[in-house]
CSV table of C-alpha atoms in Angstrom, one decimal:
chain,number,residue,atom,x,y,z
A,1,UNK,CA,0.0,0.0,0.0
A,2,UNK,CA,0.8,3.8,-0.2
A,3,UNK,CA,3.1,5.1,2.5
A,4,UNK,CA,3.5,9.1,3.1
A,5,UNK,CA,6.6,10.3,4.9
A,6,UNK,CA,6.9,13.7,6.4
A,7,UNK,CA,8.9,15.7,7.6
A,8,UNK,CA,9.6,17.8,10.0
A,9,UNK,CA,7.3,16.2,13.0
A,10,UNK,CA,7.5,19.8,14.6
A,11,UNK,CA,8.9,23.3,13.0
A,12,UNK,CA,8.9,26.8,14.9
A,13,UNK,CA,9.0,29.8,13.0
A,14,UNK,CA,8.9,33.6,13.9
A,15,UNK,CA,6.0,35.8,12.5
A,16,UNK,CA,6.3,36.7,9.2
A,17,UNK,CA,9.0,33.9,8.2
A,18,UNK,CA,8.0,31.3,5.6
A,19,UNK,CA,7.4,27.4,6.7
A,20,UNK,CA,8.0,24.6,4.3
A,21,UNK,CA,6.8,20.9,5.1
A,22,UNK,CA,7.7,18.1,3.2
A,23,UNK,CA,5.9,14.8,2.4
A,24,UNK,CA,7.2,12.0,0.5
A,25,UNK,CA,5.3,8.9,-1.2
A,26,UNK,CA,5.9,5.6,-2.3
A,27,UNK,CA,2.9,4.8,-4.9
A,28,UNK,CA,3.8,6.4,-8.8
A,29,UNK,CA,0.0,6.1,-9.4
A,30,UNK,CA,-0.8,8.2,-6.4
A,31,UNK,CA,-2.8,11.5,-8.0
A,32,UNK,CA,-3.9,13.6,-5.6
A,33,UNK,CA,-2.4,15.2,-2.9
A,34,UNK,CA,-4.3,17.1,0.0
A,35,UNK,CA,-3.0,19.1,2.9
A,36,UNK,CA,-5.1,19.1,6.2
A,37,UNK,CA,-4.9,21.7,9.1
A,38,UNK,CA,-6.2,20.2,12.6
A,39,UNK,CA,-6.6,22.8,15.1
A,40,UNK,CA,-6.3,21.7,18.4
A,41,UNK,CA,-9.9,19.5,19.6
A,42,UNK,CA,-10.7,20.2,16.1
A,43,UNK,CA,-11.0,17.3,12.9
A,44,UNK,CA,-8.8,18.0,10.0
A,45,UNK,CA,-9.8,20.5,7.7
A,46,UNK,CA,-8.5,21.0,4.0
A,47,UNK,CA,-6.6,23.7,3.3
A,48,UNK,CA,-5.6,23.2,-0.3
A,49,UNK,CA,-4.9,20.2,-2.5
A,50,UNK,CA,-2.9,19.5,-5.8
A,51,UNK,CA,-3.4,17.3,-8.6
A,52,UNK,CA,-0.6,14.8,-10.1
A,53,UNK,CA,-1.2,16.8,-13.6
A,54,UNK,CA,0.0,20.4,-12.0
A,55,UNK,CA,3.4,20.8,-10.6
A,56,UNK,CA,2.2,24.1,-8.4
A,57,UNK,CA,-0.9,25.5,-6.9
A,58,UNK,CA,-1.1,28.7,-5.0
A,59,UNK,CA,-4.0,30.1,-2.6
A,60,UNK,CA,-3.1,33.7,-1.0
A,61,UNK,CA,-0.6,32.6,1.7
A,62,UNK,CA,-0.6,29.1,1.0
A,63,UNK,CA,1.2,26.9,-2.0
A,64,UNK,CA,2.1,23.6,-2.8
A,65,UNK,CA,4.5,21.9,-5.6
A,66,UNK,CA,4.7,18.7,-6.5
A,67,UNK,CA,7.5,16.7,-7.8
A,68,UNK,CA,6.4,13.3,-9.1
A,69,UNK,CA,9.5,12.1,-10.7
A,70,UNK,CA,11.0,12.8,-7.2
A,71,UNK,CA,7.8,11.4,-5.5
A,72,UNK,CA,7.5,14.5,-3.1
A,73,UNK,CA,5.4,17.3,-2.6
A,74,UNK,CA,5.4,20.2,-0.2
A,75,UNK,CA,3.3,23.1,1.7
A,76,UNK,CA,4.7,26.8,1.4
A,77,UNK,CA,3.2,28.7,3.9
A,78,UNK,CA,4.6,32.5,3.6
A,79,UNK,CA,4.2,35.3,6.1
A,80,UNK,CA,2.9,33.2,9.0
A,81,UNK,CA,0.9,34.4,12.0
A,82,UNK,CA,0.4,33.0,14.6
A,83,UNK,CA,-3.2,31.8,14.1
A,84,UNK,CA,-1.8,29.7,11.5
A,85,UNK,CA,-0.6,27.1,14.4
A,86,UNK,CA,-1.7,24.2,14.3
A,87,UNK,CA,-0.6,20.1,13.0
A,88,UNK,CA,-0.4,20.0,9.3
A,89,UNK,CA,-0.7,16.5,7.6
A,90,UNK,CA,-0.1,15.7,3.7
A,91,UNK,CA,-2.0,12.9,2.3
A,92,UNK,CA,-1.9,11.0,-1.2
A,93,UNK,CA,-4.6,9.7,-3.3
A,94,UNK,CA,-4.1,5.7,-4.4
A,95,UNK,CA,-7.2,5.4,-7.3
A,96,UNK,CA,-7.8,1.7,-6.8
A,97,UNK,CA,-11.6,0.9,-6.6
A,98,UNK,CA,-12.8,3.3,-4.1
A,99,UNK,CA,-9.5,5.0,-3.7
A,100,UNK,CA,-7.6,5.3,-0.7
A,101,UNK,CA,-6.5,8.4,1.2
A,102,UNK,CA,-3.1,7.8,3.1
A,103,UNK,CA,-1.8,10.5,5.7
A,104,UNK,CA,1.5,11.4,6.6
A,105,UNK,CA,2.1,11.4,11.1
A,106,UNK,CA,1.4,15.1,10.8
A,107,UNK,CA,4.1,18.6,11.0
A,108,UNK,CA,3.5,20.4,14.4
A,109,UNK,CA,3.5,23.9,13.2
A,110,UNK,CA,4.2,27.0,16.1
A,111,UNK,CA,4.6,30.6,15.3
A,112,UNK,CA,5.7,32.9,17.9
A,113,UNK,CA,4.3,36.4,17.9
B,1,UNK,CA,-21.7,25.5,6.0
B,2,UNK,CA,-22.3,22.0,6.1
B,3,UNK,CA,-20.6,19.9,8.8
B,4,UNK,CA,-20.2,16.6,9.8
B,5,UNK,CA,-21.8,16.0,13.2
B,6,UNK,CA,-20.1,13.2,15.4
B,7,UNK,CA,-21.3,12.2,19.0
B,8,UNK,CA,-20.1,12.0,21.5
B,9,UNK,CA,-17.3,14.4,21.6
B,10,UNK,CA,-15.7,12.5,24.9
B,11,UNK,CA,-16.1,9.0,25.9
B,12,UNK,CA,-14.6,7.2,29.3
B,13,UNK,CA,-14.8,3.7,29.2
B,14,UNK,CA,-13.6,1.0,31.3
B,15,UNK,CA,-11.5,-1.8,29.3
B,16,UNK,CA,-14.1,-5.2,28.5
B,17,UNK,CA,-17.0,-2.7,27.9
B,18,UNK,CA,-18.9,-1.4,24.5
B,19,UNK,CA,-18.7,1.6,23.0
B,20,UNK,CA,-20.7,3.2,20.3
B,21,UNK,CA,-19.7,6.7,18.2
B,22,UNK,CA,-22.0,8.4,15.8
B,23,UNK,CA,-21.8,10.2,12.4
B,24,UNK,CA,-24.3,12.2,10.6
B,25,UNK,CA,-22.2,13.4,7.2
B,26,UNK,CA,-23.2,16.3,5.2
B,27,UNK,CA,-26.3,15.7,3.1
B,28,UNK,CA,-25.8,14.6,0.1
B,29,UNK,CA,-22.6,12.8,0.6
B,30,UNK,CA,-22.5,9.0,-0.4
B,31,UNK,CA,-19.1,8.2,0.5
B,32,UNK,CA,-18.4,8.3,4.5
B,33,UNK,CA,-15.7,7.2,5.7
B,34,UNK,CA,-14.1,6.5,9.6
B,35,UNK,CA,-10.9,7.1,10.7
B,36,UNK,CA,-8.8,6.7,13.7
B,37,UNK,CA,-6.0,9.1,15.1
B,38,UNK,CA,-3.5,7.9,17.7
B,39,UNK,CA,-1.8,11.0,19.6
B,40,UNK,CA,1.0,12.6,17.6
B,41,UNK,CA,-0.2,10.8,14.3
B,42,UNK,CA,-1.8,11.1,11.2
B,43,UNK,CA,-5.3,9.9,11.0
B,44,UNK,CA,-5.7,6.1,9.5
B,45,UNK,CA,-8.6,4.8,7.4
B,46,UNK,CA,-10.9,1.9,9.4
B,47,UNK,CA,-13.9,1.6,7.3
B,48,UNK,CA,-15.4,3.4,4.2
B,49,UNK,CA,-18.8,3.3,2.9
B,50,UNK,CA,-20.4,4.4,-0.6
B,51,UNK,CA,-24.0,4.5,0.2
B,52,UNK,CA,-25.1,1.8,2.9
B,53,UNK,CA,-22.2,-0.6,1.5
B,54,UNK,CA,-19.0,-1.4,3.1
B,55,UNK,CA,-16.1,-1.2,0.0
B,56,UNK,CA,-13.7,-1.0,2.0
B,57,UNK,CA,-12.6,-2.4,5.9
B,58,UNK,CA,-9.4,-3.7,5.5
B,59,UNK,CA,-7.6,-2.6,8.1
B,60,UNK,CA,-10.4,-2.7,10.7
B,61,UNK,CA,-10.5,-4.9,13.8
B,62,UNK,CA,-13.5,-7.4,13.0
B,63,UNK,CA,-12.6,-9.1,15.8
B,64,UNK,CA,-14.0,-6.1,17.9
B,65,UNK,CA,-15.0,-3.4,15.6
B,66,UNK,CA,-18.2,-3.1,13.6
B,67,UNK,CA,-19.5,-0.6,11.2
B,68,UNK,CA,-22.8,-0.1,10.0
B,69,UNK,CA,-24.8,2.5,7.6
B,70,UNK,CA,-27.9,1.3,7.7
B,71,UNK,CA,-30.0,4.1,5.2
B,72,UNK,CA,-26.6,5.3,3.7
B,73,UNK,CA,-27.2,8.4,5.8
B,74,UNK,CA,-25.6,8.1,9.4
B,75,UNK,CA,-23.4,5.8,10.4
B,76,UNK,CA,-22.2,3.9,13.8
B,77,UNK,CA,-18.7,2.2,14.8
B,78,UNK,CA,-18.8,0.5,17.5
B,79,UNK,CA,-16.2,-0.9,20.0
B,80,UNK,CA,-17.1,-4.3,21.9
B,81,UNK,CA,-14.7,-4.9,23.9
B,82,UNK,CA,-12.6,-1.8,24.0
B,83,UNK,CA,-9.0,-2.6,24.8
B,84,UNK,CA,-6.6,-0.1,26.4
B,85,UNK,CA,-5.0,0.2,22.7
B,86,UNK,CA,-7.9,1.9,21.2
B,87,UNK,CA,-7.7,4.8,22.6
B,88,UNK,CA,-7.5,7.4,20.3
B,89,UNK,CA,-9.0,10.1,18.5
B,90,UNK,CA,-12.3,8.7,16.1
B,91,UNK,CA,-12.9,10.9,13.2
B,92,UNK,CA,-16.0,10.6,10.9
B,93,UNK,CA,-15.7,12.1,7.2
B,94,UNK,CA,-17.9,12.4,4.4
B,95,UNK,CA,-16.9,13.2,0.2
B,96,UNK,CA,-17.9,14.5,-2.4
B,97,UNK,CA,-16.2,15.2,-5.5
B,98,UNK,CA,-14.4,18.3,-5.7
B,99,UNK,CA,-13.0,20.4,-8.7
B,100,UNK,CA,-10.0,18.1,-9.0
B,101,UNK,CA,-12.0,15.0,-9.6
B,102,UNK,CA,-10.9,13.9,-7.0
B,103,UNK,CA,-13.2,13.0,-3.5
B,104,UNK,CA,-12.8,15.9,-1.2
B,105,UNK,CA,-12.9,14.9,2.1
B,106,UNK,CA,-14.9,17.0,5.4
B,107,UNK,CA,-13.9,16.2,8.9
B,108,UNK,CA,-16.2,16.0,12.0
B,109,UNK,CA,-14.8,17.2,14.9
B,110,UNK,CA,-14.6,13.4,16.3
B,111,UNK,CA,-14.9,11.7,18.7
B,112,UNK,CA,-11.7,11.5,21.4
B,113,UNK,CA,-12.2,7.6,23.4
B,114,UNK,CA,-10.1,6.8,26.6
B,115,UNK,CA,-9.7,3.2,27.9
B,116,UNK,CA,-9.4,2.6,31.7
């Protein structure tokens, strides 16, 4: 099955520096690629996602590029605040019969004021 | 906007007794899906549903787990006997296809279970 590696497992930033997390995967025919923040008591919620067929998507803040020679794909957050705390997790799309959504163990994200 | 309800929010259970969350997904939305997240990881697929059938529940505990979706509207998982290993965060989700093609998935807020 697919397995999604990320990395880093925490990352601290200061306000208005960029944050970058990376996630790896081991399935070529893996084609879509979500990223998920989960606020603290909160479920995961989808903050933008990225088709196998684009190499970069970009929403205000927010990007992510995609490598699939390399098998890697990452989350560019620029100018953080420190509402934007919070666990990120990558995930990859396997489409085999009802397609399976695999999540990497999550980036601990905390910017200081 | 829609949200995926999930009740309880906390459960405290004793280990050798049942359990039983709830899921109400967003209207519409044929494919539900439950997932559980251990502390400090990423959230792992037990059970997913299109409509009232099971397509896929590979990776869930028959022994002990069960999973139903009766009308293909809300959905149960239940826990008889919990063991001290399950517990963990339960989080119910429900898709629909997005403009990738792809299913887009909604969290509920789930539901957190600890084990005595």
């Amino acid at each position: 099955g697919e397995n999604v590696e990320q990395h880093p497992s925490t990352l601290s930033v200061q306000e208005g520096d960029s944050a970058v997390i990376k996630c790896t995967y081991s399935d070529s025919a893996s084609n879509y690629f979500p990223w998920y923040k989960q606020e603290l008591g909160k479920g995961p919620q989808l903050i933008i996602d990225i088709r196998s067929n684009v190499g970069e998507k970009k929403d205000q803040r927010i990007a992510v590029t995609l490598n699939k020679t390399a098998k890697h794909f990452s989350l560019h957050i620029t100018e953080t605040q420190p509402e934007d705390s919070a666990v990120y997790f990558c995930a990859a799309l396997t489409p085999s019969g009802y397609s399976t959504l695999t999540f990497g163990k999550g980036t601990m994200l905390l910017v200081s004021p | 906007e829609a949200e995926v309800a999930q009740s309880p929010r906390y459960k405290i259970t004793e280990k050798s007794q049942a359990v039983a969350f709830w899921c109400d997904p967003i209207s519409g939305h044929a494919t539900l899906y439950w997932y559980r997240q251990i502390l400090g990881q990423g959230p792992e697929l037990l059970v997913q549903f299109q409509d009232e059938s099971v397509v896929d529940d590979s990776q869930l505990p028959k022994d002990r787990f069960s999973a139903e979706r009766l009308k293909g509207v809300d959905s149960t998982l239940k826990i008889q006997p919990a063991e001290l290993g399950d517990s963990a965060m339960y989080l119910c989700a429900s898709g629909e296809r997005g403009p990738s093609g792809a299913n887009v998935l909604t969290f509920g807020a789930g539901s957190r279970l600890t084990v005595l």
